[in-house]
Short mmCIF file of C-alpha atoms and ligand atoms in Angstrom, two decimals:
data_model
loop_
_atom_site.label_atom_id
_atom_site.label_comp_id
_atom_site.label_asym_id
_atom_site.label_seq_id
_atom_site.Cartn_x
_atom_site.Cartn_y
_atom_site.Cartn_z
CA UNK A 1 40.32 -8.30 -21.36
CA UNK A 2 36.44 -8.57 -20.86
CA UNK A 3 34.45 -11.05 -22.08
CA UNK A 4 32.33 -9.85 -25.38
CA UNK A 5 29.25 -11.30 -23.87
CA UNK A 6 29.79 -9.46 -20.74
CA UNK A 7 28.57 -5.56 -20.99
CA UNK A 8 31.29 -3.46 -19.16
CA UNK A 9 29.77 -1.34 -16.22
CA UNK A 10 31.24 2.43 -16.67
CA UNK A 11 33.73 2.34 -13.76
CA UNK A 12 32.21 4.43 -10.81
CA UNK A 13 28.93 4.03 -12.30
CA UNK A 14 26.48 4.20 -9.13
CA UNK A 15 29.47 5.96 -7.27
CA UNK A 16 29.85 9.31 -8.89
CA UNK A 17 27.11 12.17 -9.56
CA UNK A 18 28.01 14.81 -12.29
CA UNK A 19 26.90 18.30 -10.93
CA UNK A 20 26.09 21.20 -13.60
CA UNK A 21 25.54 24.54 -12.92
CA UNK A 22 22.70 26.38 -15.41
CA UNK A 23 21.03 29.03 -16.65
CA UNK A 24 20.66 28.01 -19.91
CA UNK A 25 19.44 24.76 -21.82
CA UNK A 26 21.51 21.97 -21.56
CA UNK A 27 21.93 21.00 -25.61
CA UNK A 28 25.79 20.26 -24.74
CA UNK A 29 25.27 17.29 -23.03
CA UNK A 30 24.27 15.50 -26.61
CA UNK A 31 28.19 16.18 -27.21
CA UNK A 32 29.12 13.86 -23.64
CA UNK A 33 26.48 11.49 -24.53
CA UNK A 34 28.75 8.61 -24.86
CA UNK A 35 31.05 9.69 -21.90
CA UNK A 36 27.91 11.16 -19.39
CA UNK A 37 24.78 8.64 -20.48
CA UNK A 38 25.56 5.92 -17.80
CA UNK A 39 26.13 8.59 -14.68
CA UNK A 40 23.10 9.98 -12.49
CA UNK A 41 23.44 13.89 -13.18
CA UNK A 42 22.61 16.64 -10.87
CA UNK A 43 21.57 20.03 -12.57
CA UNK A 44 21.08 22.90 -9.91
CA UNK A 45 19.28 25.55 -11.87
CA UNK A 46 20.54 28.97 -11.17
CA UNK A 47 18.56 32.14 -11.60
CA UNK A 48 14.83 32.28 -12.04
CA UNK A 49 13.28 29.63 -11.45
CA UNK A 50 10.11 29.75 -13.04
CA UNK A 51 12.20 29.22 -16.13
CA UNK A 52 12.41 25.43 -18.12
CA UNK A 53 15.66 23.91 -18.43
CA UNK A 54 15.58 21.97 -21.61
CA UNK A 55 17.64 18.44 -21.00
CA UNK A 56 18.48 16.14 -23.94
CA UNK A 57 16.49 12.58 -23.47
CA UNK A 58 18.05 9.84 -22.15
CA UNK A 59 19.74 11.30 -19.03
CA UNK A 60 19.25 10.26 -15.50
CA UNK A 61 18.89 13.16 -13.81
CA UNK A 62 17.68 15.41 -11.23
CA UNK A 63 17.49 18.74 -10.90
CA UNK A 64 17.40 21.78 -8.77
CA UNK A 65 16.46 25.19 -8.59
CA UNK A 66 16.23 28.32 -6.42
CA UNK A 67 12.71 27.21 -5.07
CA UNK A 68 14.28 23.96 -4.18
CA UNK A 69 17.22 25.11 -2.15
CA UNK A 70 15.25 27.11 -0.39
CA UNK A 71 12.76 24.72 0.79
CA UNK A 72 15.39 22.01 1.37
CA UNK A 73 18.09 24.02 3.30
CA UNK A 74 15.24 26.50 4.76
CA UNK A 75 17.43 29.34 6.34
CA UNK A 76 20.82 27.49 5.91
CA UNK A 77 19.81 28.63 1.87
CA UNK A 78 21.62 31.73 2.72
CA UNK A 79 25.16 30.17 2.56
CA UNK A 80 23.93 29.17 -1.41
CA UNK A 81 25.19 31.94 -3.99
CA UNK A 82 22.35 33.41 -6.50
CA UNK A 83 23.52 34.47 -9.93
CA UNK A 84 26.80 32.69 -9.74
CA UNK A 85 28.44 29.46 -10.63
CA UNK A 86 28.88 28.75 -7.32
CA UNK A 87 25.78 27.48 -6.20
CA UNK A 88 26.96 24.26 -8.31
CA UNK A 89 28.11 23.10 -4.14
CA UNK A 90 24.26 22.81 -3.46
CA UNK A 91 24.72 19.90 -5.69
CA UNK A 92 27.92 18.32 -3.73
CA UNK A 93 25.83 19.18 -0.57
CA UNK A 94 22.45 17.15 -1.94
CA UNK A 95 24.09 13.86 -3.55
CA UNK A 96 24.93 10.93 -1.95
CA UNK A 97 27.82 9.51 -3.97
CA UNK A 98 31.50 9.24 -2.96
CA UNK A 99 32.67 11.07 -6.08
CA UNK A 100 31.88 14.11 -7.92
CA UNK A 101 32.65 15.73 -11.32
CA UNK A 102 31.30 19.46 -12.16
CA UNK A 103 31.59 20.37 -15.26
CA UNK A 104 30.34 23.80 -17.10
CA UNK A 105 27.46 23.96 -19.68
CA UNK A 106 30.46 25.45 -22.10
CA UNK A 107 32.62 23.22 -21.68
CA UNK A 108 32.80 20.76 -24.45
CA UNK A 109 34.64 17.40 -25.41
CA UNK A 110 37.86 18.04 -26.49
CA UNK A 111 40.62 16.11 -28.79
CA UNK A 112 43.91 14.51 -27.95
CA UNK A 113 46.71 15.32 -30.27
CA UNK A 114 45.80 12.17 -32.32
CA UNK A 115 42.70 13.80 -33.15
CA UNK A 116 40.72 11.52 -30.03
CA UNK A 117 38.00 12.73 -27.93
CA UNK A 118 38.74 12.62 -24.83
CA UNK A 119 36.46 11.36 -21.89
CA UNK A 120 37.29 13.70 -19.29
CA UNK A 121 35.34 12.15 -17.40
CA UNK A 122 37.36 8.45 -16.76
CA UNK A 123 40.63 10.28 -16.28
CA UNK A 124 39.11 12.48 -13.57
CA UNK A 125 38.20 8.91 -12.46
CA UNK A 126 41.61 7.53 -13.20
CA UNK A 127 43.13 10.22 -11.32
CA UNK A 128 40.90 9.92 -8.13
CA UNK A 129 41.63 6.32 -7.70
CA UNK A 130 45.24 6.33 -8.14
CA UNK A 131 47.43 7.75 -4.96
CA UNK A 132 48.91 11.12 -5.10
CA UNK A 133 52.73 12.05 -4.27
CA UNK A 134 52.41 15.48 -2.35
CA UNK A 135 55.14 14.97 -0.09
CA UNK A 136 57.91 14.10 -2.36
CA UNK A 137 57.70 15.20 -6.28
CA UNK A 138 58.19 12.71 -8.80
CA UNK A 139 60.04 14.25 -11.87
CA UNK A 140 58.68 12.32 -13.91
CA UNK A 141 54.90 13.18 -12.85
CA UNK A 142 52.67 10.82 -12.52
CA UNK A 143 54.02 7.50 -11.23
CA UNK A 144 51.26 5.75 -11.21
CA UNK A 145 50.96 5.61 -14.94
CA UNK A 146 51.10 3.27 -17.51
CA UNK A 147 54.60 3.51 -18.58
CA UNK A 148 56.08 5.52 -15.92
CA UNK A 149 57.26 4.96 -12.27
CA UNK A 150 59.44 6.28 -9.69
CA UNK A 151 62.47 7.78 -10.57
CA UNK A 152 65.81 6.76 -8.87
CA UNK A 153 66.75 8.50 -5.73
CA UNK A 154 62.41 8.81 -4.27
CA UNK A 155 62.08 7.42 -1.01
CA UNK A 156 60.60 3.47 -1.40
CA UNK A 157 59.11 4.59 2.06
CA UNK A 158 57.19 6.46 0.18
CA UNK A 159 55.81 5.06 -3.03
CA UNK A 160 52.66 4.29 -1.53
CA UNK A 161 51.13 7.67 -2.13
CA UNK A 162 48.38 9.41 -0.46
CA UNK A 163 44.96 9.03 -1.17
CA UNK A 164 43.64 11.42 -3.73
CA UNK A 165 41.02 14.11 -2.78
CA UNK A 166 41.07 16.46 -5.79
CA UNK A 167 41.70 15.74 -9.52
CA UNK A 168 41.61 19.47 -11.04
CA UNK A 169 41.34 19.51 -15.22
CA UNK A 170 42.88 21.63 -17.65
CA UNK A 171 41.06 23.66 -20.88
CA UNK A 172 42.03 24.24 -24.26
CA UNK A 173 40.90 27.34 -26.09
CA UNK A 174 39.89 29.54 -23.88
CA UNK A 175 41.93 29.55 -21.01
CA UNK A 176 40.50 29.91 -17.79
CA UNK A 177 42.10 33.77 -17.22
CA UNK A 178 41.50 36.60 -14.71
CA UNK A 179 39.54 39.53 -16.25
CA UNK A 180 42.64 41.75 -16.43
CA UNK A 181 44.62 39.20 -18.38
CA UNK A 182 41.26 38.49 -20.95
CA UNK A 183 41.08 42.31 -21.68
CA UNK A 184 44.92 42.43 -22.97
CA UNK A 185 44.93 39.31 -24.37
CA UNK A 186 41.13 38.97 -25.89
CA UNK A 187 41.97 36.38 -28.69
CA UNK A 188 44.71 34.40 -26.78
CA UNK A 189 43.80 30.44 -27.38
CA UNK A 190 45.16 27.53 -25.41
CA UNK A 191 45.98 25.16 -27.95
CA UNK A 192 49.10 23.81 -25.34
CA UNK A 193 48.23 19.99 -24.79
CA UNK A 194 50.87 18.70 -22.06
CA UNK A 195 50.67 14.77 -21.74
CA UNK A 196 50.75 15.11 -17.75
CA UNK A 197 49.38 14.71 -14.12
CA UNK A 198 51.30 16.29 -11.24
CA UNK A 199 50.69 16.32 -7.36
CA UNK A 200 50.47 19.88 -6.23
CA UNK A 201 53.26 19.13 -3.69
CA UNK A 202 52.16 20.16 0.21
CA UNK A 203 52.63 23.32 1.35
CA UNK A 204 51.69 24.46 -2.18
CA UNK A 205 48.25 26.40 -3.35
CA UNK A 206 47.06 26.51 -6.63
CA UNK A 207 44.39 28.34 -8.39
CA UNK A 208 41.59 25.59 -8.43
CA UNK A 209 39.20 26.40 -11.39
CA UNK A 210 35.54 24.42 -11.12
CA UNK A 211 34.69 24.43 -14.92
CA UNK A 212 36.21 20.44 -14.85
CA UNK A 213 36.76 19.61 -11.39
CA UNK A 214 36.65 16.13 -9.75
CA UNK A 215 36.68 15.16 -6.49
CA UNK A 216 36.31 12.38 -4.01
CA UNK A 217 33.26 13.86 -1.61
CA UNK A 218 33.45 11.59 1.01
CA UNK A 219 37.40 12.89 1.39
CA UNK A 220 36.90 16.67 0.95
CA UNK A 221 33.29 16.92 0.42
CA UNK A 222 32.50 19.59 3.49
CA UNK A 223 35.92 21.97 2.10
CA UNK A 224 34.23 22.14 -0.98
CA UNK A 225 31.89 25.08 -0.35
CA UNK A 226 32.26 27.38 -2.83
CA UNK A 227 31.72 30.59 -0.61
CA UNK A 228 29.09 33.65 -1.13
CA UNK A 229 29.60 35.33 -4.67
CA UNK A 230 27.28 36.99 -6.93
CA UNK A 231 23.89 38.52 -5.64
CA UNK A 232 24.26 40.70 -3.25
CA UNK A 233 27.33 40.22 -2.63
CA UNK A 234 30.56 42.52 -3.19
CA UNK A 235 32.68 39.77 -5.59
CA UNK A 236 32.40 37.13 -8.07
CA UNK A 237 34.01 34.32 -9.66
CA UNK A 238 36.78 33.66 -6.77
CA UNK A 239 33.79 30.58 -5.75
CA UNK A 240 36.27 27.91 -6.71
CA UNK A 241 39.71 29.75 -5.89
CA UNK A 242 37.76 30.10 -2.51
CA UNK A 243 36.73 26.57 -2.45
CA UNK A 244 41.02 25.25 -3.76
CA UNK A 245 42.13 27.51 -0.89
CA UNK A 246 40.41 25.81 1.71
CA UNK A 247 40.17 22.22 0.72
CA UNK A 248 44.59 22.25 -0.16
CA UNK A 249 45.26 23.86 3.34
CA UNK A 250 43.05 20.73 5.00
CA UNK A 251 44.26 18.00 2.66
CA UNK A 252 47.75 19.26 3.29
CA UNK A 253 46.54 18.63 6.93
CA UNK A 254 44.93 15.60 6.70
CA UNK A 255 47.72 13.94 4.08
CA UNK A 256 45.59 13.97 1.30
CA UNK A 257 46.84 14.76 -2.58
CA UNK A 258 45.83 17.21 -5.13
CA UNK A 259 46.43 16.65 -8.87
CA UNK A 260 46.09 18.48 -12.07
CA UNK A 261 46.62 18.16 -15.39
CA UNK A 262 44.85 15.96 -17.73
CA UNK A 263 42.13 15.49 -18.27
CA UNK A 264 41.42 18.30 -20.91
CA UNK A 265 37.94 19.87 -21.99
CA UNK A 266 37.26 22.68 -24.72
CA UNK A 267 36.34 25.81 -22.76
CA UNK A 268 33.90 27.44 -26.06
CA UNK A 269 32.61 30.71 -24.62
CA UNK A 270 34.93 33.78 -23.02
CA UNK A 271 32.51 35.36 -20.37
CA UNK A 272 32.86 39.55 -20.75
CA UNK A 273 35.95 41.16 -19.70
CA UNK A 274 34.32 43.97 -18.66
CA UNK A 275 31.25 41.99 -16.58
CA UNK A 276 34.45 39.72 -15.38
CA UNK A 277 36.12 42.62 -14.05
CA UNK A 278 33.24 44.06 -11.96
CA UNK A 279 33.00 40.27 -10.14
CA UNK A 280 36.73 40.14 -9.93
CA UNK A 281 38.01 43.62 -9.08
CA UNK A 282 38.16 43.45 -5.61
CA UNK A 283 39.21 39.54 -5.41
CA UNK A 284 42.13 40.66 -7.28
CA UNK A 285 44.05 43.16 -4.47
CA UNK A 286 42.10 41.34 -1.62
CA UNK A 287 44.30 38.12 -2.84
CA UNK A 288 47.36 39.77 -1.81
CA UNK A 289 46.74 39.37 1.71
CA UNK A 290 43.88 35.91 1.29
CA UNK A 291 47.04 34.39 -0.28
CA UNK A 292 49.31 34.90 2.79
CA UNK A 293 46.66 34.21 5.10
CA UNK A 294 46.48 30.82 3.93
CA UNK A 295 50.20 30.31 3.71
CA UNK A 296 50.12 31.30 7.33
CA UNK A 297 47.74 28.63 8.48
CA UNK A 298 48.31 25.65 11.39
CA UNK A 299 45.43 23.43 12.15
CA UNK A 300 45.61 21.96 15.45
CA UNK A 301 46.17 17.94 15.85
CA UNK A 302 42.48 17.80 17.33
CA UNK A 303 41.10 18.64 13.78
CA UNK A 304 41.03 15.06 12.40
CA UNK A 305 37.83 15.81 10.49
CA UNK A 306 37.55 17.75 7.17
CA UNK A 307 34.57 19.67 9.05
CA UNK A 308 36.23 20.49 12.28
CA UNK A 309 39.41 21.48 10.27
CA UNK A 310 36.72 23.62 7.84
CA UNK A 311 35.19 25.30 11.39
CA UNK A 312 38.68 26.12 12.80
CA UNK A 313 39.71 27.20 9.48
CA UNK A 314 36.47 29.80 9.55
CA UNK A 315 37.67 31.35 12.80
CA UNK A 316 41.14 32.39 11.56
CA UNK A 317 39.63 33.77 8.39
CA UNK A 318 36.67 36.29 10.49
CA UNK A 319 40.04 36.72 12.96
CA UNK A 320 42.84 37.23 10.16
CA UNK A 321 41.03 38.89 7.39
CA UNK A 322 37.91 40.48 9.03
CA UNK A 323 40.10 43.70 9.36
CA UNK A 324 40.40 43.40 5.28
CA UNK A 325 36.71 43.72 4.43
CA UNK A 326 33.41 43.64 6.18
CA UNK A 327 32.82 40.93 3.96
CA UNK A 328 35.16 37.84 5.55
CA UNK A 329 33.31 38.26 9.12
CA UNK A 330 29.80 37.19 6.78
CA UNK A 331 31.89 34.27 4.38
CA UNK A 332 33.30 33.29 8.09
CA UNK A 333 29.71 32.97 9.76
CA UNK A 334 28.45 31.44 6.12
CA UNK A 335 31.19 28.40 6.55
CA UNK A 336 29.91 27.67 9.51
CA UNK A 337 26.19 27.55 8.04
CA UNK A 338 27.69 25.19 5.01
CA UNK A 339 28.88 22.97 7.43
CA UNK A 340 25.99 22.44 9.34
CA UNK A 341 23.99 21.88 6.63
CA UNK A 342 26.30 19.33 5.19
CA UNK A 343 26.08 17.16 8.75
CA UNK A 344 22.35 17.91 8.48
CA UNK A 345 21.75 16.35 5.34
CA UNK A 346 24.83 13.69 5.50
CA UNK A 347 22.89 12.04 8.41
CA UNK A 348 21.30 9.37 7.41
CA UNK A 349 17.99 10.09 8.87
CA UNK A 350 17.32 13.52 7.87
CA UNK A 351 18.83 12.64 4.39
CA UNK A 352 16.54 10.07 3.68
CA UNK A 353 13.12 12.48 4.21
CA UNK A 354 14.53 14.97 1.71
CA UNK A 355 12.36 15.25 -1.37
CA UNK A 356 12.60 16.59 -4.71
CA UNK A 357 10.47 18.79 -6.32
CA UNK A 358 11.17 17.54 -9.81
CA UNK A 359 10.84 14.20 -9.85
CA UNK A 360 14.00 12.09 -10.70
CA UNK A 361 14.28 11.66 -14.29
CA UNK A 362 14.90 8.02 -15.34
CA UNK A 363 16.60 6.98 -18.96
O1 LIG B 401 24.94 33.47 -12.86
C1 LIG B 401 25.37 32.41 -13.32
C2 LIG B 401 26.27 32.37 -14.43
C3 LIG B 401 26.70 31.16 -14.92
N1 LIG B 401 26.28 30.00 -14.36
C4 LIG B 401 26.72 28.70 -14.88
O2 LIG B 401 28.05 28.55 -14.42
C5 LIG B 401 28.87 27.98 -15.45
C6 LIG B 401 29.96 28.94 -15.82
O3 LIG B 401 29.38 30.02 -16.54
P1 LIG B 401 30.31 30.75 -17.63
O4 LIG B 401 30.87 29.73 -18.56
O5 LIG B 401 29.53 31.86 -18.20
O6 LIG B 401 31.45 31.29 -16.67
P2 LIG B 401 33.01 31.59 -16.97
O7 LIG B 401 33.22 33.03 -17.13
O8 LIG B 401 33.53 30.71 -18.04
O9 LIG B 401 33.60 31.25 -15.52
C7 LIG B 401 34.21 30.05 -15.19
O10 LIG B 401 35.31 30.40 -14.39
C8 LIG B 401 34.95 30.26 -13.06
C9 LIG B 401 34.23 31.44 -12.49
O11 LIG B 401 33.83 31.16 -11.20
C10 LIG B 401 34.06 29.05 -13.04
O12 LIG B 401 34.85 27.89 -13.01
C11 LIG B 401 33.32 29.18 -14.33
O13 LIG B 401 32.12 29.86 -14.01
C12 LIG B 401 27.94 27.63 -16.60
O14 LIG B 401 27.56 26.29 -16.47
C13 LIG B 401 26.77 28.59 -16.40
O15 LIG B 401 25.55 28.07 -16.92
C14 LIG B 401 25.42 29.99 -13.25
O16 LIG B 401 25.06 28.92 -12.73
N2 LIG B 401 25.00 31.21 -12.77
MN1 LIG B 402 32.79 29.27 -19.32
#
C-alpha cells in the first residue's frame, strides 16, 4: 500500500515512449489525459509536412515529420512508408526507451463491463513485465494473474515463463477487419469483452494489428519494421501483419512470448471499404503463399541477435517470395536498410548528435 504522502511514479515512467502516427490534430489525447500525461510521447507526422499538428497542452512530447526523417535517416529515409500508418516505426527507430506503446489517433479509452475506463496503457505494461507461456499453453490463460495459476498436469520445469516481447491489444466497436469482410459486414460492432491474456503458443502466427500494440524494444525492437506500404508502393495496410510476421518467427527463435488479449481500446472510425480494398487487394492472395513462407522458416543457431535473425530472415523472403512479386526483392533490400539504420542510431555515439527539428515539448 503506498504511503499518502508519497506521490506514486506511473510504473515505466522514464522507460516507455508512446508513438502516434498522424495526419490529423491530436484532440484525442485530452480523452488519455489521465492514463498518457506522465509518458514522453513521440508523434511522427505523416503526410505534408508543412502542415500544424495541433497537440493538447500539457504533453511531453516530440514530434516528427517527413522533413525530419529525411534529414535524420538521409538515404536510409527510403525504408520509411509515406501516406501510411506505417511510418509510426520511425518512431520505435528514434526513441531511446526499452518499451513502446503505439496507439492510433482513433482509438479511444474504452470501458470494462463495470462501466470502468480502462488504461490500456498499464496492462500493456502489466503484460510486458510478466513472463509469457509459449511453449506449453495454460488453459486457464494467463497464469501470472491475480487469481489464477497453473493448472494441474503443466510442467513445474516450466512455470518460469519466457520473457515477454509483444503485448498485442484488442478493440471494441469497430473491429479491426480486412476490407472484404468491412464491405459485407459494414455495421458489424465488437461489443465481445473477453476477461483474458493468452500466449500465442510457438510455432503459431497471428495477425498482429498496430492500432494498440506494446512492445519491449530493447527485445524485438529491430523486427519491428513495419515494411514499405502506401506511396508508391503496390499495397497497404499489411505494415503491422508484416511487422507480427517477422518479429513471432524470431521470438519463436529466440524463446521469447507473444500475448494478446486485454487490454481493450474503442476503435471510433471504420476507414473506407472501398479505399481499404485498393491497399489490401493484393496482400490478400499474396498471403496465401507469405503465410506458408513463414511457416516454412529455420533460422540458423548463429542468429542469436534479433538483427542478424531480421537479415537472414530478409534473404529467404527476396529468395522464397521474389518469384511472387517484383515487390519482395525491394521489401527484402528495404529490411536490410531498416536494420542498418537501427544499429546506426542505437549506437551510442551517433545517437547522441541526432537533433530535432521541433524542439522537445516540456509539460
Ligand atoms: O496515410 C496515413 C493514414 C493514417 N495515418 C494514421 O495511422 C493511424 C491509422 O489510421 P486509420 O485509423 O485511418 O486506419 P485504419 O483503417 O483504422 O487502419 C488500422 O489498421 C491497420 C492498418 O495498417 C493499422 O493498425 C491502422 O492503421 C491513425 O493514427 C492515422 O492518423 C497515417 O499516419 N498516415
Ligand atoms: Mn482506425
Amino acid at each position: 500500500m503506498a504511503h499518502p504522502s508519497v506521490p506514486v511514479v506511473p510504473a515505466l515512467k522514464d522507460e516507455l515512449d508512446i508513438v502516434i502516427p498522424t495526419i490529423r490534430n491530436l484532440d484525442f489525447l485530452e480523452q488519455w489525459r489521465p492514463f498518457f500525461q506522465p509518458y514522453h510521447l513521440i508523434i511522427v507526422q505523416d503526410g505534408d509536412p508543412t502542415k500544424t499538428i495541433r497537440v493538447p497542452d500539457g504533453f511531453d512530447y516530440e514530434l516528427y515529420n517527413r522533413n525530419d526523417v529525411n534529414r535524420i535517416l538521409g538515404p536510409k529515409a527510403s525504408c520509411i512508408s509515406f501516406k501510411d500508418s506505417a511510418c509510426r516505426c520511425f518512431g520505435f527507430l528514434i526513441s531511446k526507451k526499452k518499451y513502446i506503446f503505439t496507439i492510433d489517433d482513433d482509438c479511444f479509452v474504452a470501458k470494462d463491463p463495470s462501466g470502468k475506463d480502462i488504461n490500456a496503457l498499464a496492462q500493456h505494461i502489466n503484460n510486458l513485465l510478466t513472463p509469457s507461456t509459449p511453449f506449453f499453453f495454460n488453459t486457464l490463460y494467463d497464469p501470472y494473474r491475480d487469481g489464477a495459476d497453473f493448472v494441474r498436469g503443466y510442467p513445474f520445469s516450466m512455470r518460469e515463463g519466457a520473457p515477454t516481447a509483444i503485448s498485442h491489444g484488442l478493440w471494441l466497436n469497430i473491429p479491426d477487419y480486412d476490407a472484404p469482410t468491412q464491405l459485407v459486414k459494414p455495421r458489424e460492432r465488437n461489443t465481445r469483452y473477453v476477461d483474458a491474456v493468452m500466449t500465442i503458443p510457438k510455432g503459431t502466427l497471428f495477425p498482429m494489428c498496430g492500432m494498440n500494440l506494446g512492445f519491449n524494444r530493447e527485445l524485438i525492437g529491430p523486427a519491428m519494421y513495419f515494411g514499405l506500404m502506401g506511396d508508391g508502393q503496390p499495397i497497404g495496410r499489411y505494415d503491422d501483419m508484416w511487422a507480427g510476421w517477422c518479429a513471432k518467427v524470431i521470438c519463436d527463435h529466440l524463446g521469447l512470448g507473444v500475448k494478446t488479449g486485454l487490454p481493450y481500446i474503442w476503435h471510433s472510425k471504420a476507414s473506407n471499404p472501398f479505399v481499404n480494398l485498393k491497399k489490401e487487394y493484393k496482400g490478400i492472395y499474396w498471403q496465401e503463399d507469405i503465410i506458408p513462407f513463414f511457416q516454412s522458416v529455420s533460422l540458423p543457431r548463429e542468429c542469436t541477435t534479433v538483427q542478424k535473425c531480421y537479415v537472414e530472415l530478409s534473404k529467404l523472403v527476396a529468395e522464397k517470395l521474389g518469384h511472387v512479386d517484383p515487390y519482395f526483392q525491394k521489401l527484402s533490400d528495404a529490411m536490410v536498410t531498416w536494420i542498418e539504420a537501427w544499429d546506426e542510431l542505437n549506437t551510442p555515439s551517433q545517437a547522441a548528435s541526432e537533433t530535432k527539428t521541433s524542439p522537445v515539448n516540456t509539460k
